[in-house]
CSV table of C-alpha atoms and ligand atoms in Angstrom, one decimal:
chain,number,residue,atom,x,y,z
R,1,VAL,CA,165.3,-18.1,147.1
R,2,SER,CA,167.0,-18.4,143.7
R,3,VAL,CA,168.3,-21.7,142.6
R,4,GLU,CA,171.0,-21.8,139.9
R,5,LEU,CA,170.6,-25.4,138.8
R,6,SER,CA,167.8,-28.0,139.2
R,7,VAL,CA,168.5,-31.7,138.5
R,8,VAL,CA,165.5,-33.9,137.6
R,9,VAL,CA,165.8,-37.6,138.1
R,10,PRO,CA,163.0,-40.2,137.3
R,11,VAL,CA,163.3,-43.1,139.7
R,12,TYR,CA,161.6,-46.5,139.1
R,13,ASN,CA,162.8,-49.3,141.4
R,14,GLU,CA,166.3,-47.8,141.7
R,15,GLN,CA,167.1,-48.4,145.4
R,16,GLU,CA,170.6,-49.5,144.7
R,17,SER,CA,171.4,-46.4,142.6
R,18,VAL,CA,169.7,-43.5,144.4
R,19,PRO,CA,172.3,-43.2,147.3
R,20,GLU,CA,175.3,-43.4,144.9
R,21,LEU,CA,173.7,-41.0,142.5
R,22,TYR,CA,173.0,-38.5,145.3
R,23,ARG,CA,176.6,-38.9,146.5
R,24,ARG,CA,178.1,-38.3,143.1
R,25,LEU,CA,175.7,-35.4,142.3
R,26,ASN,CA,176.5,-33.7,145.5
R,27,ALA,CA,180.2,-34.0,144.9
R,28,VAL,CA,179.9,-32.4,141.5
R,29,LEU,CA,177.3,-29.7,142.3
R,30,THR,CA,179.0,-28.2,145.3
R,31,GLY,CA,181.5,-26.0,143.6
R,32,ALA,CA,180.0,-26.1,140.1
R,33,VAL,CA,177.0,-23.9,141.0
R,34,ALA,CA,176.0,-21.4,143.7
R,35,SER,CA,172.9,-23.2,144.6
R,36,HIS,CA,171.0,-26.3,143.4
R,37,GLU,CA,168.1,-28.6,144.0
R,38,ILE,CA,167.6,-32.3,143.1
R,39,VAL,CA,164.1,-33.3,142.2
R,40,PHE,CA,163.5,-37.0,142.4
R,41,VAL,CA,160.3,-38.2,140.7
R,42,ASP,CA,159.4,-41.7,142.0
R,43,ASP,CA,157.4,-43.3,139.2
R,44,GLY,CA,155.5,-45.8,141.3
R,45,SER,CA,158.5,-47.7,142.6
R,46,ARG,CA,157.7,-50.9,144.5
R,47,ASP,CA,161.1,-51.1,146.3
R,48,ARG,CA,162.6,-48.8,148.9
R,49,SER,CA,163.3,-45.9,146.5
R,50,TRP,CA,160.8,-43.6,148.0
R,51,GLU,CA,162.0,-44.2,151.6
R,52,LEU,CA,165.5,-43.4,150.5
R,53,ILE,CA,164.4,-40.2,148.8
R,54,ARG,CA,162.6,-39.2,152.0
R,55,GLU,CA,165.7,-39.8,154.1
R,56,LEU,CA,167.8,-37.7,151.7
R,57,ALA,CA,165.2,-34.9,151.8
R,58,ALA,CA,165.2,-35.0,155.6
R,59,ARG,CA,168.9,-34.5,155.7
R,60,ASP,CA,169.4,-32.2,152.8
R,61,GLY,CA,167.1,-29.2,152.2
R,62,SER,CA,168.0,-29.1,148.5
R,63,VAL,CA,166.5,-32.5,147.9
R,64,ARG,CA,162.8,-32.7,146.7
R,65,GLY,CA,160.7,-35.7,146.0
R,66,VAL,CA,157.5,-36.2,143.9
R,67,ARG,CA,155.9,-39.5,144.1
R,68,PHE,CA,153.5,-40.8,141.4
R,69,SER,CA,150.4,-42.7,142.4
R,70,ARG,CA,151.5,-45.5,140.0
R,71,ASN,CA,153.9,-46.2,137.2
R,72,PHE,CA,153.3,-43.5,134.6
R,73,GLY,CA,156.6,-44.0,132.7
R,74,HIS,CA,159.9,-42.4,132.3
R,75,GLN,CA,158.7,-39.6,130.0
R,76,MET,CA,155.9,-38.6,132.3
R,77,ALA,CA,158.3,-38.5,135.2
R,78,PHE,CA,160.4,-36.0,133.2
R,79,ALA,CA,157.3,-33.9,132.5
R,80,ALA,CA,156.4,-33.8,136.2
R,81,GLY,CA,159.9,-33.2,137.4
R,82,LEU,CA,160.4,-30.3,135.0
R,83,ARG,CA,157.2,-28.6,136.2
R,84,HIS,CA,158.5,-28.8,139.8
R,85,THR,CA,161.8,-27.1,139.2
R,86,VAL,CA,162.7,-23.4,139.8
R,87,GLY,CA,166.4,-23.4,138.7
R,88,ASP,CA,167.8,-21.0,136.1
R,89,ALA,CA,169.0,-24.1,134.4
R,90,VAL,CA,167.7,-27.7,134.6
R,91,VAL,CA,169.5,-31.0,134.0
R,92,ILE,CA,167.4,-34.1,133.3
R,93,MET,CA,169.1,-37.4,133.8
R,94,ASP,CA,168.5,-41.1,134.6
R,95,ALA,CA,168.9,-42.5,138.1
R,96,ASP,CA,171.1,-45.5,137.1
R,97,LEU,CA,174.3,-43.5,136.6
R,98,GLN,CA,174.4,-44.3,132.9
R,99,ASP,CA,174.3,-40.5,132.6
R,100,PRO,CA,177.5,-39.5,134.5
R,101,PRO,CA,176.9,-36.5,136.9
R,102,GLU,CA,180.6,-35.6,136.2
R,103,LEU,CA,179.5,-34.3,132.8
R,104,ILE,CA,177.3,-31.6,134.4
R,105,PRO,CA,180.1,-28.9,134.7
R,106,GLN,CA,180.6,-29.2,130.9
R,107,LEU,CA,176.9,-28.9,130.3
R,108,LEU,CA,176.9,-25.8,132.5
R,109,ALA,CA,179.8,-24.3,130.6
R,110,ARG,CA,177.9,-24.5,127.3
R,111,TRP,CA,174.8,-23.0,129.0
R,112,ARG,CA,177.0,-20.1,130.3
R,113,ASP,CA,178.2,-19.7,126.7
R,114,GLY,CA,174.6,-18.8,125.9
R,115,PHE,CA,173.0,-22.1,124.8
R,116,ASP,CA,169.5,-22.9,125.8
R,117,VAL,CA,169.7,-26.7,125.3
R,118,VAL,CA,172.9,-28.7,125.7
R,119,TYR,CA,172.2,-32.4,124.9
R,120,ALA,CA,174.6,-35.2,125.7
R,121,VAL,CA,175.5,-37.4,122.7
R,122,ARG,CA,176.4,-41.0,123.3
R,123,ALA,CA,179.8,-41.3,121.6
R,124,LYS,CA,180.1,-44.8,123.1
R,125,ARG,CA,177.8,-47.1,125.1
R,126,GLU,CA,179.1,-49.6,127.7
R,127,GLY,CA,177.5,-52.6,129.3
R,128,GLU,CA,174.5,-52.8,127.1
R,129,THR,CA,173.3,-55.8,125.0
R,130,ILE,CA,174.0,-55.9,121.3
R,131,PHE,CA,170.3,-55.9,120.7
R,132,LYS,CA,169.8,-52.7,122.7
R,133,ARG,CA,172.7,-51.0,120.9
R,134,PHE,CA,171.5,-52.1,117.5
R,135,SER,CA,167.9,-51.3,118.0
R,136,ALA,CA,168.7,-47.9,119.4
R,137,ALA,CA,171.1,-47.0,116.5
R,138,ALA,CA,168.5,-48.1,113.9
R,139,PHE,CA,165.7,-46.3,115.6
R,140,TYR,CA,167.5,-43.0,115.9
R,141,ARG,CA,168.3,-43.2,112.2
R,142,LEU,CA,164.9,-44.1,111.0
R,143,LEU,CA,163.4,-41.3,113.2
R,144,ARG,CA,165.8,-38.9,111.6
R,145,ALA,CA,164.9,-40.0,108.1
R,146,ILE,CA,161.2,-39.7,108.4
R,147,THR,CA,160.6,-36.7,110.7
R,148,GLN,CA,160.6,-33.0,109.9
R,149,VAL,CA,162.2,-32.0,113.2
R,150,ASP,CA,166.0,-32.8,113.1
R,151,ILE,CA,166.2,-34.9,116.2
R,152,PRO,CA,169.9,-35.6,116.9
R,153,VAL,CA,171.0,-39.2,116.6
R,154,ASP,CA,172.4,-41.3,119.5
R,155,THR,CA,171.0,-38.8,122.0
R,156,GLY,CA,168.9,-39.8,124.9
R,157,ASP,CA,167.1,-37.5,127.4
R,158,PHE,CA,170.3,-36.5,129.3
R,159,ARG,CA,170.6,-32.8,128.8
R,160,LEU,CA,170.6,-29.3,130.2
R,161,MET,CA,167.8,-26.8,129.5
R,162,SER,CA,167.7,-23.1,130.2
R,163,ARG,CA,164.7,-21.6,132.2
R,164,LYS,CA,163.4,-20.2,128.9
R,165,ALA,CA,163.4,-23.7,127.3
R,166,VAL,CA,161.9,-25.4,130.4
R,167,ASP,CA,159.0,-22.9,130.5
R,168,ALA,CA,158.3,-23.4,126.9
R,169,PHE,CA,158.5,-27.2,127.3
R,170,ASN,CA,156.1,-27.0,130.3
R,171,ALA,CA,153.6,-25.2,128.2
R,172,LEU,CA,153.3,-28.2,125.8
R,173,GLU,CA,150.0,-30.0,126.4
R,174,GLU,CA,150.3,-33.2,124.4
R,175,ARG,CA,149.9,-36.5,126.2
R,176,HIS,CA,152.3,-38.7,124.2
R,177,ARG,CA,155.5,-37.1,125.2
R,178,PHE,CA,158.8,-38.0,123.5
R,179,THR,CA,160.9,-35.6,125.5
R,180,ARG,CA,164.0,-35.5,123.3
R,181,GLY,CA,161.9,-34.7,120.3
R,182,LEU,CA,159.9,-32.1,122.0
R,183,VAL,CA,163.0,-30.4,123.3
R,184,THR,CA,164.5,-30.4,119.8
R,185,TRP,CA,161.2,-28.9,118.5
R,186,LEU,CA,161.5,-26.0,120.9
R,187,GLY,CA,164.4,-24.6,119.0
R,188,PHE,CA,166.4,-21.7,120.6
R,189,ARG,CA,170.1,-22.3,120.7
R,190,GLN,CA,171.0,-26.0,121.0
R,191,VAL,CA,174.3,-27.8,121.0
R,192,GLY,CA,175.5,-31.4,121.5
R,193,LEU,CA,178.2,-32.6,123.8
R,194,PRO,CA,179.7,-36.1,123.3
R,195,TYR,CA,180.2,-38.4,126.3
R,196,LEU,CA,180.8,-42.0,127.2
R,197,ARG,CA,177.6,-43.7,128.3
R,198,ALA,CA,178.5,-45.9,131.3
R,199,ALA,CA,177.0,-49.2,132.2
R,200,ARG,CA,174.1,-49.3,134.7
R,201,HIS,CA,175.3,-48.8,138.3
R,202,ALA,CA,173.1,-51.6,139.6
R,203,GLY,CA,170.0,-53.6,138.9
R,204,GLU,CA,168.4,-54.3,135.6
R,205,SER,CA,167.1,-52.1,132.8
R,206,LYS,CA,163.6,-50.8,133.6
R,207,TYR,CA,162.9,-50.5,129.9
R,208,PRO,CA,161.5,-53.9,128.7
R,209,LEU,CA,160.8,-54.3,125.0
R,210,ARG,CA,157.2,-53.2,125.6
R,211,LYS,CA,158.2,-49.8,126.9
R,212,MET,CA,160.9,-49.4,124.3
R,213,TRP,CA,158.3,-50.1,121.6
R,214,ARG,CA,156.0,-47.5,123.1
R,215,LEU,CA,158.7,-44.9,123.3
R,216,ALA,CA,159.7,-45.6,119.6
R,217,THR,CA,156.1,-45.3,118.4
R,218,ASP,CA,155.5,-42.2,120.4
R,219,GLY,CA,158.6,-40.7,118.9
R,220,ILE,CA,157.6,-41.5,115.3
R,221,THR,CA,153.9,-40.7,115.6
R,222,SER,CA,154.5,-37.4,117.4
R,223,PHE,CA,156.9,-36.1,114.8
R,224,SER,CA,156.0,-37.7,111.5
R,225,SER,CA,152.8,-38.3,109.6
R,226,LEU,CA,154.7,-40.1,106.9
R,227,PRO,CA,153.3,-43.6,107.7
R,228,LEU,CA,149.8,-42.1,107.1
R,229,HIS,CA,150.8,-41.1,103.6
R,230,VAL,CA,152.3,-44.4,102.6
R,231,ALA,CA,148.9,-45.8,101.5
R,232,GLY,CA,148.3,-42.8,99.3
R,233,TRP,CA,151.6,-43.1,97.4
R,234,LEU,CA,151.3,-46.9,97.1
R,235,GLY,CA,147.7,-46.4,95.8
R,236,ALA,CA,148.7,-43.9,93.3
R,237,ALA,CA,151.4,-46.2,91.9
R,238,VAL,CA,149.2,-49.3,91.9
R,239,SER,CA,146.1,-47.6,90.3
R,240,THR,CA,148.3,-46.0,87.6
R,241,LEU,CA,149.8,-49.4,86.8
R,242,GLY,CA,146.4,-51.1,86.8
R,243,PHE,CA,144.8,-48.4,84.6
R,244,VAL,CA,147.6,-48.4,82.0
R,245,GLY,CA,147.7,-52.2,81.9
R,246,PHE,CA,143.9,-52.4,81.6
R,247,VAL,CA,143.8,-49.9,78.7
R,248,ALA,CA,146.7,-51.6,76.9
R,249,ALA,CA,145.2,-55.1,77.3
R,250,LEU,CA,141.8,-53.9,76.2
R,251,LEU,CA,143.2,-52.3,73.0
R,252,ALA,CA,145.2,-55.4,72.3
R,253,ARG,CA,142.1,-57.6,72.7
R,254,VAL,CA,140.0,-55.3,70.4
R,255,ALA,CA,142.8,-55.6,67.9
R,256,GLY,CA,142.4,-59.3,67.9
R,257,ARG,CA,145.5,-60.4,70.0
R,258,GLY,CA,144.9,-63.4,72.2
R,259,ILE,CA,144.3,-61.6,75.6
R,260,PRO,CA,142.1,-63.7,77.8
R,261,LEU,CA,139.2,-62.0,79.6
R,262,THR,CA,140.5,-63.0,83.0
R,263,ALA,CA,143.6,-60.8,82.3
R,264,LEU,CA,141.3,-57.8,81.8
R,265,LEU,CA,139.5,-58.7,85.0
R,266,VAL,CA,142.7,-58.9,87.1
R,267,LEU,CA,143.9,-55.6,85.8
R,268,ALA,CA,140.6,-54.0,86.6
R,269,LEU,CA,140.8,-55.3,90.1
R,270,VAL,CA,144.4,-54.0,90.5
R,271,PHE,CA,143.2,-50.6,89.4
R,272,LEU,CA,140.3,-50.7,91.9
R,273,GLY,CA,142.6,-51.9,94.7
R,274,GLY,CA,144.8,-48.9,93.9
R,275,VAL,CA,141.8,-46.5,94.1
R,276,GLN,CA,141.0,-47.9,97.5
R,277,LEU,CA,144.5,-47.2,98.7
R,278,VAL,CA,144.3,-43.7,97.4
R,279,CYS,CA,141.1,-43.2,99.4
R,280,LEU,CA,142.9,-44.5,102.5
R,281,GLY,CA,145.6,-41.9,101.7
R,282,PHE,CA,143.0,-39.2,101.8
R,283,LEU,CA,141.8,-40.4,105.1
R,284,GLY,CA,145.4,-40.4,106.3
R,285,ALA,CA,145.9,-36.8,105.1
R,286,TYR,CA,142.9,-35.6,107.2
R,287,LEU,CA,143.7,-37.8,110.1
R,288,GLY,CA,147.3,-36.4,110.1
R,289,ARG,CA,145.9,-32.9,110.3
R,290,VAL,CA,143.5,-33.8,113.1
R,291,HIS,CA,146.5,-35.4,114.9
R,292,GLU,CA,148.5,-32.2,114.4
R,293,GLU,CA,145.7,-30.1,115.9
R,294,ALA,CA,145.1,-32.5,118.8
R,295,LYS,CA,148.7,-31.9,119.9
R,296,ARG,CA,147.9,-28.3,120.6
R,297,ARG,CA,151.5,-27.2,120.3
R,298,PRO,CA,152.1,-23.5,120.3
R,299,LEU,CA,152.1,-22.1,116.7
R,300,TYR,CA,155.6,-20.7,117.3
R,301,LEU,CA,158.1,-19.8,120.0
R,302,VAL,CA,159.7,-16.4,120.1
R,303,ARG,CA,163.4,-16.2,120.9
R,304,GLU,CA,163.6,-12.5,121.4
R,305,SER,CA,161.8,-9.4,120.2
R,306,ILE,CA,162.7,-5.7,119.9
R,307,GLY,CA,160.9,-2.4,119.8
R,308,LEU,CA,157.5,-3.9,120.9
R,309,GLY,CA,155.1,-2.0,123.1
R,310,GLU,CA,153.4,-3.4,126.2
R,311,ALA,CA,150.3,-4.5,124.3
R,312,GLN,CA,152.2,-6.1,121.4
R,313,ARG,CA,154.4,-8.0,123.7
R,314,ALA,CA,151.5,-10.3,124.7
R,315,ALA,CA,151.6,-11.8,121.2
R,316,THR,CA,155.1,-13.2,121.9
R,317,THR,CA,153.8,-15.3,124.8
R,318,ARG,CA,150.3,-16.0,123.5
R,319,ALA,CA,151.5,-18.0,120.4
A,401,LIG,N1,162.2,-45.2,134.6
A,401,LIG,C1,161.0,-44.7,135.1
A,401,LIG,N2,159.9,-45.3,134.8
A,401,LIG,C2,159.8,-46.4,134.0
A,401,LIG,C3,161.0,-47.0,133.5
A,401,LIG,C4,162.2,-46.4,133.8
A,401,LIG,O1,161.1,-43.6,135.7
A,401,LIG,O2,158.7,-46.9,133.8
A,401,LIG,C5,163.5,-44.6,134.9
A,401,LIG,C6,164.6,-45.5,135.5
A,401,LIG,O3,164.5,-45.5,136.9
A,401,LIG,C7,165.9,-44.8,135.1
A,401,LIG,C8,165.4,-44.2,133.7
A,401,LIG,O4,164.0,-44.1,133.7
A,401,LIG,O5,166.2,-43.7,135.9
A,401,LIG,C9,165.9,-44.9,132.5
A,401,LIG,O6,165.6,-46.3,132.6
A,401,LIG,P1,166.6,-47.5,132.3
A,401,LIG,O7,167.9,-47.1,132.8
A,401,LIG,O8,166.0,-48.8,132.9
A,401,LIG,O9,166.5,-47.5,130.7
A,401,LIG,P2,167.7,-48.0,129.8
A,401,LIG,O10,168.9,-47.2,130.2
A,401,LIG,O11,167.9,-49.4,130.0
A,401,LIG,O12,167.2,-47.7,128.4
A,402,LIG,MG1,169.7,-46.9,132.0
């Protein structure tokens, strides 16, 4: 059977939200697409979330559930959910109704226009603490400033992906998964769609500071090796300064100016400190490359090709 749209929802202790999310999704999807499936991924919930998902699946043949053995995290839940979908298009969204199901028809419209990725941009956020809003805004901008991949700002994971994009995403093997960055990395045709981010339907955020920190560091380390190079640049500056200072002081002392020996000593130490930092920079350069290799991302992704024979076509998928 063909499914036009799959919806992937990570669920972690969301018993108050699951029924309401299902109700609103159902209302939106019937009419918007010919056929759909909803894939709930229970990320080790300790409340009644899984029972609710089972009840929904028993009543509705388009509901599927995947239950983790423990809490693996939001991003892993997306990874699992995406691998369990069969739809021509896939929407990924949170369970707490901060991502409004009512936006899905607009996401679909852009997909029908030919886009492979339609990401929802938070034009406004409601019902979140000042700390959350500030830290998120600062993080997105820092990330943008130091990464090579142009990850859009103020954009969470709520988005639609075409089958082509989902298959490419599923082929990524890396373990630290910053979904929104990886999807941006995929390329193809991507477009943003602004929306109003609602307040949580019920319950509390399942993203304590510890998880936010891990997400932020995953995002930065997966897409930037800039922090590894900082030591090198710092070292180059410091050692140059130390070297120039030392030579100048030495010449001045030889010429009979009153330069104490300790000054020479300090400048020599500054120079040596700089040399050590430069060496750390070398280590960083190699480590960064090892890190790149360890991610085992495909070398490239092909959008389309033309005039290739059977044997040549393999190269477009082998990457
Ligand atoms: N979530 C998850 N595993 C976790 C934490 C969160 O699957 O370890 C789910 C959660 O149920 C929700 C989504 O991820 O569907 C986003 O979490 P939340 O709304 O708490 O994050 P916030 O909006 O506060 O950043
Ligand atoms: Mg939320």
